[in-house]
Short mmCIF file of C-alpha atoms and ligand atoms in Angstrom, two decimals:
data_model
loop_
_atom_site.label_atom_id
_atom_site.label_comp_id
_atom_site.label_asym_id
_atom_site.label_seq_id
_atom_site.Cartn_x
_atom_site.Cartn_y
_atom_site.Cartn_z
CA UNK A 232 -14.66 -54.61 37.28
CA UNK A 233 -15.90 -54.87 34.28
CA UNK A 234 -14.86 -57.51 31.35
CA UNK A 235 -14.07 -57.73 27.79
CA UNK A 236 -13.19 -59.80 24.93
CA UNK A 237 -11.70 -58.47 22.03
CA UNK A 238 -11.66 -60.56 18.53
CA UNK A 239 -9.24 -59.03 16.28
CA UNK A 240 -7.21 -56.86 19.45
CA UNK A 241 -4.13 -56.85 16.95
CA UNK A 242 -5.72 -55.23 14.27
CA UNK A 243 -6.38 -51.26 14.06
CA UNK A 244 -10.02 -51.18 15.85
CA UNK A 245 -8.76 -53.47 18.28
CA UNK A 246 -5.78 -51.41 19.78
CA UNK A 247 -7.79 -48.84 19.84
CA UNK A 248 -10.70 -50.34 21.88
CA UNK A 249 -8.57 -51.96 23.87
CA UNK A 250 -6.99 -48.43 24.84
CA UNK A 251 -10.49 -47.40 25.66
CA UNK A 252 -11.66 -50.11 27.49
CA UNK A 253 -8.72 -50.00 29.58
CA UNK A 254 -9.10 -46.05 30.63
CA UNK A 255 -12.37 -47.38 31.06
CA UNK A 256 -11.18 -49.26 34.20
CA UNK A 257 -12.23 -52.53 32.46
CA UNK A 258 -10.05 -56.00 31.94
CA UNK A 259 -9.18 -56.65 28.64
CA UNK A 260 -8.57 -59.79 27.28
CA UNK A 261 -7.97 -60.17 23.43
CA UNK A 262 -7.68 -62.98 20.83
CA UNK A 263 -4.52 -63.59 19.34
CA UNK A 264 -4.77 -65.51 15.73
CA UNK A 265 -1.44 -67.57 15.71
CA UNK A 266 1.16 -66.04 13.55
CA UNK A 267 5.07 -66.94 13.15
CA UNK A 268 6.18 -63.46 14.12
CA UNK A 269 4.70 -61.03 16.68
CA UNK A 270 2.27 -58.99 15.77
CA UNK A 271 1.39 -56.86 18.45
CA UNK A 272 2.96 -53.47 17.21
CA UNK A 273 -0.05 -51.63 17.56
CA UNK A 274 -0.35 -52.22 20.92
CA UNK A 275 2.95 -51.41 21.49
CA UNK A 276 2.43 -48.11 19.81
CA UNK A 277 -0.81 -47.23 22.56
CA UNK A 278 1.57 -48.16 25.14
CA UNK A 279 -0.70 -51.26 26.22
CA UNK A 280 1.17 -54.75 25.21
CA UNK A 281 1.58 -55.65 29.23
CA UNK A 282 -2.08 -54.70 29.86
CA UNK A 283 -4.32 -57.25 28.02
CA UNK A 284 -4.87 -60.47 28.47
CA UNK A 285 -3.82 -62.60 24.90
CA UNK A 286 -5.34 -66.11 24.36
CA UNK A 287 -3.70 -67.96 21.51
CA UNK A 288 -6.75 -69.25 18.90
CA UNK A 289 -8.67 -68.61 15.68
CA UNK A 290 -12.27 -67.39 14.90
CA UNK A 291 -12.73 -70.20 12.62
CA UNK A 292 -12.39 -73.22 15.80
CA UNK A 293 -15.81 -73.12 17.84
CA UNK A 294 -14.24 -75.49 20.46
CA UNK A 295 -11.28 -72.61 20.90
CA UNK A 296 -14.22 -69.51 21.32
CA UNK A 297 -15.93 -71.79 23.99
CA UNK A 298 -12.66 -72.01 26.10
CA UNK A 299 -12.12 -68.16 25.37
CA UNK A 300 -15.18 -67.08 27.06
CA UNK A 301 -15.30 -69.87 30.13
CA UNK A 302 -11.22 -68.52 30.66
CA UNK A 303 -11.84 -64.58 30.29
CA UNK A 304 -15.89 -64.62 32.01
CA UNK A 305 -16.20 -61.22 29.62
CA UNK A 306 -19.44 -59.30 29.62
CA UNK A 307 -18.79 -57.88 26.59
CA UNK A 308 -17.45 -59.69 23.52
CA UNK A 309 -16.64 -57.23 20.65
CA UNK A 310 -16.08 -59.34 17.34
CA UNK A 311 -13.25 -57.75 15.26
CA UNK A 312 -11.40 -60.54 14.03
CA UNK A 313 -11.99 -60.80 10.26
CA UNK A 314 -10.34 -60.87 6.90
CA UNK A 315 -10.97 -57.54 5.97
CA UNK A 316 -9.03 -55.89 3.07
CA UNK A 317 -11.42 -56.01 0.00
CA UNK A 318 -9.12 -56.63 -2.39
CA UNK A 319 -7.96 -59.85 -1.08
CA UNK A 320 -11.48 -60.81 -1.02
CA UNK A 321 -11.29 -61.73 -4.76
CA UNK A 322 -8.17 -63.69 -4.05
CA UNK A 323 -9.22 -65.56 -0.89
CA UNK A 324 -13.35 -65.51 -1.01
CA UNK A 325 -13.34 -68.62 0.51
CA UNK A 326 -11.26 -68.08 3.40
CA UNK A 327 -13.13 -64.12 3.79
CA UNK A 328 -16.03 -66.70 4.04
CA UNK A 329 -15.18 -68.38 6.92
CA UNK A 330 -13.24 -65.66 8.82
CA UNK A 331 -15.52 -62.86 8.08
CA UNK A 332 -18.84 -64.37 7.44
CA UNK A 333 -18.86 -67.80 9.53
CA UNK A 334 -16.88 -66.43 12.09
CA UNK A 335 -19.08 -64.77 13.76
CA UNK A 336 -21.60 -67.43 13.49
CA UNK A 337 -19.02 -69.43 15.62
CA UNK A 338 -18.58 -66.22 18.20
CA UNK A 339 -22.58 -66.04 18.46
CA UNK A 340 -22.74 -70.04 18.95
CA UNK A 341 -19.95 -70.08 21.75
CA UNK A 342 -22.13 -67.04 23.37
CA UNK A 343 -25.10 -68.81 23.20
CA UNK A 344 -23.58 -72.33 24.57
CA UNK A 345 -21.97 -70.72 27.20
CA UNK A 346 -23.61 -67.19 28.59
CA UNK A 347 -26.58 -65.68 26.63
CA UNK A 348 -26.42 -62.57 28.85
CA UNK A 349 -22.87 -61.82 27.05
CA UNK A 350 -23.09 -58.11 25.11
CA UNK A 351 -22.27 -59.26 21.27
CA UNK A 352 -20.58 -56.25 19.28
CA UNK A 353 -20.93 -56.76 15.38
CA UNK A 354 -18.24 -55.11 13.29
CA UNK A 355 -20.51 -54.49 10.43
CA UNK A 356 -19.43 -52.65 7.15
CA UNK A 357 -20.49 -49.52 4.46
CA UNK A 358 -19.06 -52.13 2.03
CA UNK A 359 -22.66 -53.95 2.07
CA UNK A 360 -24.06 -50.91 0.79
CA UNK A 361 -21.86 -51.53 -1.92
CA UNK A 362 -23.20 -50.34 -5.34
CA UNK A 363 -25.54 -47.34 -3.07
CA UNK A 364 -29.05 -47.73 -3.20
CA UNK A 365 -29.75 -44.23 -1.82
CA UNK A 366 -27.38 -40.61 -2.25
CA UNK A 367 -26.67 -41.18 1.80
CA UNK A 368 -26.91 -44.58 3.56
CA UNK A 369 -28.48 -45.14 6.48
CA UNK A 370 -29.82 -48.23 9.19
CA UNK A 371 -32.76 -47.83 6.49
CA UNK A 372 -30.80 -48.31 3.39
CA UNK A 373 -30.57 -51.64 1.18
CA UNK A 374 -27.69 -53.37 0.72
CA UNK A 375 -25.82 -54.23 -2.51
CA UNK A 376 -22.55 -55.65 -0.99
CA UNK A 377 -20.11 -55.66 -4.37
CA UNK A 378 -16.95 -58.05 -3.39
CA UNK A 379 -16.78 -61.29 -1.82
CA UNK A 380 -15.57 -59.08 1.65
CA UNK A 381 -18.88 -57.42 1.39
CA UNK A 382 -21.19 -60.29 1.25
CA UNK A 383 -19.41 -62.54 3.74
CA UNK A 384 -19.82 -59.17 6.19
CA UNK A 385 -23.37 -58.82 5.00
CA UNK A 386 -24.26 -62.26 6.56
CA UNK A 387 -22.07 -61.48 10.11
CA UNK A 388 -24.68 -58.85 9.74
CA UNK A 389 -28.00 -61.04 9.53
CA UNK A 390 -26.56 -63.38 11.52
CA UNK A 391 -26.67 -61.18 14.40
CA UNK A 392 -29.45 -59.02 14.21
CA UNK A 393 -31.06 -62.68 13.76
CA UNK A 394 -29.58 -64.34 16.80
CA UNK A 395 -30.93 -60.79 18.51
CA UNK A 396 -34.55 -62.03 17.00
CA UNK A 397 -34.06 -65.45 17.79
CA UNK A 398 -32.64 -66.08 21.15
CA UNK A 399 -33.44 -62.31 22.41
CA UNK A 400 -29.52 -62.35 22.65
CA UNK A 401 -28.34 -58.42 23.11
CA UNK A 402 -26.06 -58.21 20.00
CA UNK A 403 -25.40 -54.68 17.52
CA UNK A 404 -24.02 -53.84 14.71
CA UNK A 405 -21.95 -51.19 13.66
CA UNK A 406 -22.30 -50.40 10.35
CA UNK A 407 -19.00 -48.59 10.45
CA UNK A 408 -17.75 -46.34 7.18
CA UNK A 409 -13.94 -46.22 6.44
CA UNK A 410 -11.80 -45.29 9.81
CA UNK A 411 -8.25 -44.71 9.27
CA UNK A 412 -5.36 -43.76 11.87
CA UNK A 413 -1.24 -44.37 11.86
CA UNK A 414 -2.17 -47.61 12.97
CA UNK A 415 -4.07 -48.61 9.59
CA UNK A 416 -2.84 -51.71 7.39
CA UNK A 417 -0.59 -50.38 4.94
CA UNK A 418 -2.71 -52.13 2.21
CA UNK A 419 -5.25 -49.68 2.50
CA UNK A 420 -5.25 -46.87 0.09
CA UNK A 421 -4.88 -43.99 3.12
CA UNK A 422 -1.94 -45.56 4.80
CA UNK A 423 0.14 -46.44 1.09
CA UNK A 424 -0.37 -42.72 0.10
CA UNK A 425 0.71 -41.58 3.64
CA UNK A 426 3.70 -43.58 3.70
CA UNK A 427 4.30 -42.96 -0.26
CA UNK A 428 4.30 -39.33 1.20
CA UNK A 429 7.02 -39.52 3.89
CA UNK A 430 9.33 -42.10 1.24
CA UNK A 431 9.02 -39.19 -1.37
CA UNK A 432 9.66 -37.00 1.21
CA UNK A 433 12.80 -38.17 2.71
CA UNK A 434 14.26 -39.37 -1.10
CA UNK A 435 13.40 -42.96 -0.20
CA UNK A 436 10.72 -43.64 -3.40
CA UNK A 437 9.72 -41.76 -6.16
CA UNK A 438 6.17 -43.01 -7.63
CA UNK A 439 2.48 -43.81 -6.07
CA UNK A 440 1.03 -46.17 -8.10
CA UNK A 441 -2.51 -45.95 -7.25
CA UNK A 442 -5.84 -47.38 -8.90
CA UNK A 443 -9.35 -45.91 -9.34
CA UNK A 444 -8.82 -42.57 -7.33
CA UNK A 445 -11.91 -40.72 -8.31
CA UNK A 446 -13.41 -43.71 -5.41
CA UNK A 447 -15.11 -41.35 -2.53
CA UNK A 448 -14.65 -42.61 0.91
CA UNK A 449 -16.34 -41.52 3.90
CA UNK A 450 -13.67 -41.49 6.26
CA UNK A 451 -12.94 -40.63 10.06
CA UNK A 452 -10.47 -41.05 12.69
CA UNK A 453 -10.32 -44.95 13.83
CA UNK A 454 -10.10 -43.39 17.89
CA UNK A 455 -13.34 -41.56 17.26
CA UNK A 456 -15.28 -44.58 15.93
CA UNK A 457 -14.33 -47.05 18.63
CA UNK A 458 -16.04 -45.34 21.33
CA UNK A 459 -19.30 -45.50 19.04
CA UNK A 460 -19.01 -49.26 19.68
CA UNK A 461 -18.31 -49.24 23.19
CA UNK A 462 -21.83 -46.41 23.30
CA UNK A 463 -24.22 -49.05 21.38
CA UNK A 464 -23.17 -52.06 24.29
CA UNK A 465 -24.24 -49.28 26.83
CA UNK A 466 -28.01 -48.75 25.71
CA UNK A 467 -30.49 -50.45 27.64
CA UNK A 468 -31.87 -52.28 24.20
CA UNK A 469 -29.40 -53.54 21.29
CA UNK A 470 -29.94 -51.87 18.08
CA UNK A 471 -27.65 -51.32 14.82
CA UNK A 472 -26.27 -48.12 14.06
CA UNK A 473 -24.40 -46.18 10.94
CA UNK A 474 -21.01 -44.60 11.97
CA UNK A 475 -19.94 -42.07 9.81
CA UNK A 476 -19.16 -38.34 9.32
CA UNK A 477 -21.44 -37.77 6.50
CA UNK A 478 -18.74 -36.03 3.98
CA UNK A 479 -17.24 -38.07 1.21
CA UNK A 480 -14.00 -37.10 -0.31
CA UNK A 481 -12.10 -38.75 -3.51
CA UNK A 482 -8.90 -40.51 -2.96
CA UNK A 483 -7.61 -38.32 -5.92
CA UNK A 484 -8.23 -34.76 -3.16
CA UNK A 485 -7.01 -37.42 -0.02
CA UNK A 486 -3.24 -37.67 -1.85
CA UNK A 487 -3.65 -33.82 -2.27
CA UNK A 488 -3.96 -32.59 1.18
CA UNK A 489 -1.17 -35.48 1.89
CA UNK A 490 1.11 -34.25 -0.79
CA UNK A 491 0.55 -30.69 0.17
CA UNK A 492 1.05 -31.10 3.82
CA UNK A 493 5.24 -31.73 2.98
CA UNK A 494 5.24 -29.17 0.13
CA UNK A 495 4.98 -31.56 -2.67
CA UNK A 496 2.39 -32.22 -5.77
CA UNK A 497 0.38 -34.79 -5.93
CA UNK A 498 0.06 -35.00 -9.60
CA UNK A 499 4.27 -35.03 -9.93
CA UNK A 500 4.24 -38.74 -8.44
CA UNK A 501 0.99 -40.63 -8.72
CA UNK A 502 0.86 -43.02 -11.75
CA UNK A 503 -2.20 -44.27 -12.25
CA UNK A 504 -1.95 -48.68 -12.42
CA UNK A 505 -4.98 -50.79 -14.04
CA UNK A 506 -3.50 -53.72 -12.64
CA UNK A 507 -4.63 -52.03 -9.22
CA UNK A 508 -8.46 -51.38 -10.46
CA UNK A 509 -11.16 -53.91 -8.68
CA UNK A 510 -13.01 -56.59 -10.56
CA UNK A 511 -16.65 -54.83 -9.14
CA UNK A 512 -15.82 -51.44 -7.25
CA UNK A 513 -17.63 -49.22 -4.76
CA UNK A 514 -17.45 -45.93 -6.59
CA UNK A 515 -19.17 -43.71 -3.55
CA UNK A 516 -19.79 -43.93 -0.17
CA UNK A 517 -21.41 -41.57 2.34
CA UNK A 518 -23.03 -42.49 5.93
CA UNK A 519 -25.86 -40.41 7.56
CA UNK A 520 -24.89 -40.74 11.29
CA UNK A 521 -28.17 -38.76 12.35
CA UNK A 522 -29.25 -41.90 14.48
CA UNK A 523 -26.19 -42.52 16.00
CA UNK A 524 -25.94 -38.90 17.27
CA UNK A 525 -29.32 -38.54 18.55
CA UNK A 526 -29.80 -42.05 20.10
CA UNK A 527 -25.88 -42.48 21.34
CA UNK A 528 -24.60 -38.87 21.90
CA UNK A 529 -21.73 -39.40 18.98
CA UNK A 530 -20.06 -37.79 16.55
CA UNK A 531 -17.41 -37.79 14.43
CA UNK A 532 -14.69 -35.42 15.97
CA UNK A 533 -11.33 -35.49 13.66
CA UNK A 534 -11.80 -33.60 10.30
CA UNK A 535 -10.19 -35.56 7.18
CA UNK A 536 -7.73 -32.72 6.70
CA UNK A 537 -6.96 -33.82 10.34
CA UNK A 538 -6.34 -37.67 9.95
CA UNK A 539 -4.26 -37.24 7.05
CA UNK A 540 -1.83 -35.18 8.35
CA UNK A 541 -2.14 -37.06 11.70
CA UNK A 542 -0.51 -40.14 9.29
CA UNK A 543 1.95 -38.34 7.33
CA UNK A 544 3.41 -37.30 10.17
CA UNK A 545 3.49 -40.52 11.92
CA UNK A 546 4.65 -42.18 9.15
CA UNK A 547 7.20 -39.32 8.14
CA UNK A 548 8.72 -40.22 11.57
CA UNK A 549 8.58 -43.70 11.47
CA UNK A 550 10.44 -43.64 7.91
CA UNK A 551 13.20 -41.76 8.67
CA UNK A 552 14.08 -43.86 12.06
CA UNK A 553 14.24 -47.18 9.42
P1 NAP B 626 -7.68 -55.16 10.81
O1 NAP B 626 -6.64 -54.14 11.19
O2 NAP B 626 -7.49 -55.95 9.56
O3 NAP B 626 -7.83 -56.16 12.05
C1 NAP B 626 -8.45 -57.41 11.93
C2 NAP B 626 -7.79 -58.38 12.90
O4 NAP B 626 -8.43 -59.66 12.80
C3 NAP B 626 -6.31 -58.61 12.65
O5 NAP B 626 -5.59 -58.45 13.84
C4 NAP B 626 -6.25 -60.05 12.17
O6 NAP B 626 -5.06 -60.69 12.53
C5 NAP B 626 -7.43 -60.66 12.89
N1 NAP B 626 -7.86 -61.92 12.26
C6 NAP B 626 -7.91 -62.20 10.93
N2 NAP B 626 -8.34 -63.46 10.75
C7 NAP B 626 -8.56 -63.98 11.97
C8 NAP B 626 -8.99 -65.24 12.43
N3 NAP B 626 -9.30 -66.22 11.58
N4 NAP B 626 -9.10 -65.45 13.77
C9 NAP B 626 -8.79 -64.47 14.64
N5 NAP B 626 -8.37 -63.23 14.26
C10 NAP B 626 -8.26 -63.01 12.95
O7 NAP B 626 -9.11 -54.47 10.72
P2 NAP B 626 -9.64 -53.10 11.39
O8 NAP B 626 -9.44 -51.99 10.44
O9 NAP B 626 -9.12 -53.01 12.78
O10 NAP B 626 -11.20 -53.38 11.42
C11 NAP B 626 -11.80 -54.08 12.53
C12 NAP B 626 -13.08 -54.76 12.07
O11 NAP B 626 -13.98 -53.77 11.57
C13 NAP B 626 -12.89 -55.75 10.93
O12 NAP B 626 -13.84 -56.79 11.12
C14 NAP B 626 -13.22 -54.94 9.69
O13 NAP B 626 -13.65 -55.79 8.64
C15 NAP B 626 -14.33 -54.06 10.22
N6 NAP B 626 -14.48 -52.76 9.56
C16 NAP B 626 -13.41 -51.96 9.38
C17 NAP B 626 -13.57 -50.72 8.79
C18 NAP B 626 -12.40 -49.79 8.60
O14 NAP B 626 -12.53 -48.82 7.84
N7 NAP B 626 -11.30 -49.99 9.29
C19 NAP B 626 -14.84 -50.30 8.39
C20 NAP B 626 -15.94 -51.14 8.64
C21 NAP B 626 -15.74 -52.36 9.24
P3 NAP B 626 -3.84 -60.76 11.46
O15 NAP B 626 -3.58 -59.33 11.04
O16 NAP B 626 -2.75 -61.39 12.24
O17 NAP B 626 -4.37 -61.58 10.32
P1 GDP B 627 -12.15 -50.17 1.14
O1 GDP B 627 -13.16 -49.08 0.99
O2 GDP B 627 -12.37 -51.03 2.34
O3 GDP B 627 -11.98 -50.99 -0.08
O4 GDP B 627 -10.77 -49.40 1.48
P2 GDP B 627 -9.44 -49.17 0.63
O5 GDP B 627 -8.65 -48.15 1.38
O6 GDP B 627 -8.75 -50.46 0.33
O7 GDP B 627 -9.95 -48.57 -0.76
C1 GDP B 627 -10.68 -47.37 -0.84
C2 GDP B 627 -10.86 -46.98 -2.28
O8 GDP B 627 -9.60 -46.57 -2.82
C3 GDP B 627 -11.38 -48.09 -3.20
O9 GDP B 627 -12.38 -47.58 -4.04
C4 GDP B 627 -10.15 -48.48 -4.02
O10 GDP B 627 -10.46 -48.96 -5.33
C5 GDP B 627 -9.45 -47.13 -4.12
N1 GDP B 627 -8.03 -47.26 -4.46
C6 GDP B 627 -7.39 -46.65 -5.49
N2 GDP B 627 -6.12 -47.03 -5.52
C7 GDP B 627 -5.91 -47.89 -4.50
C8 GDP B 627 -4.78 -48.62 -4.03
O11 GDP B 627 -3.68 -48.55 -4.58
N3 GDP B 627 -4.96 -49.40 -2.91
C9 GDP B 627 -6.16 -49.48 -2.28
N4 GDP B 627 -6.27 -50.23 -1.18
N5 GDP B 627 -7.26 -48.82 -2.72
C10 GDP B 627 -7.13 -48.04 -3.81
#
């Protein structure tokens, strides 16, 4: 049987990975960053929360990661774990540091002073294209990274590929676009307009205060993108790969086909809020996947117009059972 180790298993990806690996007939065995309430909803949600294997520590303690991998003997280590709402960045750069950035460091060190035959996945970011250096980014494309998130990802990034250069250690990165699902933080400007939809909806809000919505987004379904990760450990050589699905939309058309799916108007309850505006944004983002299709067999399979009413209707339910 095979074995896993999943950084971040509370978060979004990590449910969803976890639900993969499992099906896949593998154990799973996740990390679980001390907090003062459970947080293992999403799990819950997939139906999994007696099936993994939850060791208590934090990405930032190099002594913990060592114990991690001697107690769970994974083969495969996806890295997940990270500080990773942009916004916060600004507000926390050094902590984003030294989750995001130098936390991986620490997962590649523990690899390499335990098992150097351990499969390192990299979750690697579109936000280090940042300000976009070509009309669609690909493995090719220069980075710009344009928040304190971005650049702390953009050395998790280096950091691998170098330890792959280095030690001949078989790590990849993902360098995943935007990949929503019901399970998504609320922070993130999907999920708040999807549950601002359903609140509207069922009379329990009346305004979506929003910030720069003519941002584009290249964004998929979080379930299609996590089996892109589990492909790129697979390969008989490690290599980094764009996941995307090569359309971008505005936010400003994403809270239309929200609105619209329960019959209301967009325009009627958005107010646009400065205070919500980023000190450096990302105006545009949009992935060329070409590589990951030809060399991995993926694509992206859920169409935006999909995902978003996916969410409004899992939040439209959750909402009216509060
Ligand atoms: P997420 O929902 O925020 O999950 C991240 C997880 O990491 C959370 O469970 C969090 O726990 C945990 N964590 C935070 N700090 C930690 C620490 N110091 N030690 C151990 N665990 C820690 O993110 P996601 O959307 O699933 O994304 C997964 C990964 O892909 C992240 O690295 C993200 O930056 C990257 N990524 C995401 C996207 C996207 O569009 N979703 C795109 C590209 C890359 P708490 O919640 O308890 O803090
Ligand atoms: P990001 O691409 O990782 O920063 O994902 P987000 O979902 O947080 O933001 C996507 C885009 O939506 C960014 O360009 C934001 O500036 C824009 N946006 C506009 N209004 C909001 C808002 O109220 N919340 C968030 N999170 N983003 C917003």
């Amino acid at each position: 049987m095979k074995k896993a180790l999943i950084t971040g298993i509370m978060g979004q990806d990590g449910a969803y990975l976890a639900k993969l690996l499992l099906d896949k007939g593998y154990k799973v065995s996740g990390l679980l960053a001390r907090r003062s309430t459970p947080s293992n909803w999403r799990l819950k949600y997939l139906g999994i929360e007696n099936e993994v294997e939850l060791i208590e520590g934090d990405l930032t303690d190099l002594a913990f990661l060592i114990r991690a991998i001697k107690k769970s003997k994974p083969d495969e280590i996806y890295n997940l774990g990270a500080q990773s709402y942009v916004a916060t960045s600004w507000e926390q750069p050094i902590l984003t540091a030294q989750t995001t950035g130098v936390g991986v460091l620490n997962v590649l060190e523990a690899i390499r002073l335990t098992d150097t035959t351990i499969k390192f996945y990299q979750a690697s970011t579109s936000e280090m294209f940042g300000l976009i250096q070509e009309p669609m980014q690909s493995e090719a494309t220069p980075f710009h990274p344009r928040s304190p998130y971005g650049i702390a990802k953009l050395y998790g990034h280096w950091i691998s590929v170098n330890y792959r250069e280095s030690f001949n250690m078989f790590t990849c990165c993902g360098i995943l676009f935007n990949h929503e699902s019901p399970l998504r933080g609320i922070e993130f400007v999907t999920r708040k307009v999807t549950d601002a939809v359903a609140r509207i909806k069922l009379g329990k809000q009346r305004e979506l205060r929003l910030g720069n919505i003519d941002a584009q987004r290249d964004w998929g379904f979080a379930g299609d993108y996590v089996e892109a990760m589990w492909r790129m450990l697979q390969q008989s050589k490690p290599d980094d790969y764009v996941v995307a699905t090569g359309q971008t939309t505005t936010v400003r058309e994403m809270c239309r086909i929200a609105f619209d799916h329960v019959g209301l108007h967009a325009e009627d309850h958005v107010v646009i809020d400065e205070k919500l505006y980023r000190p450096a944004e990302v105006e545009i983002l949009l992935g060329n996947p070409t590589k990951a299709k030809e060399k991995l067999g993926w694509s992206s399979k859920t169409s935006l117009e999909e995902l978003v009413i996916m969410m409004v209707e899992a939040d439209f339910m959750r909402v009216s059972k509060e």
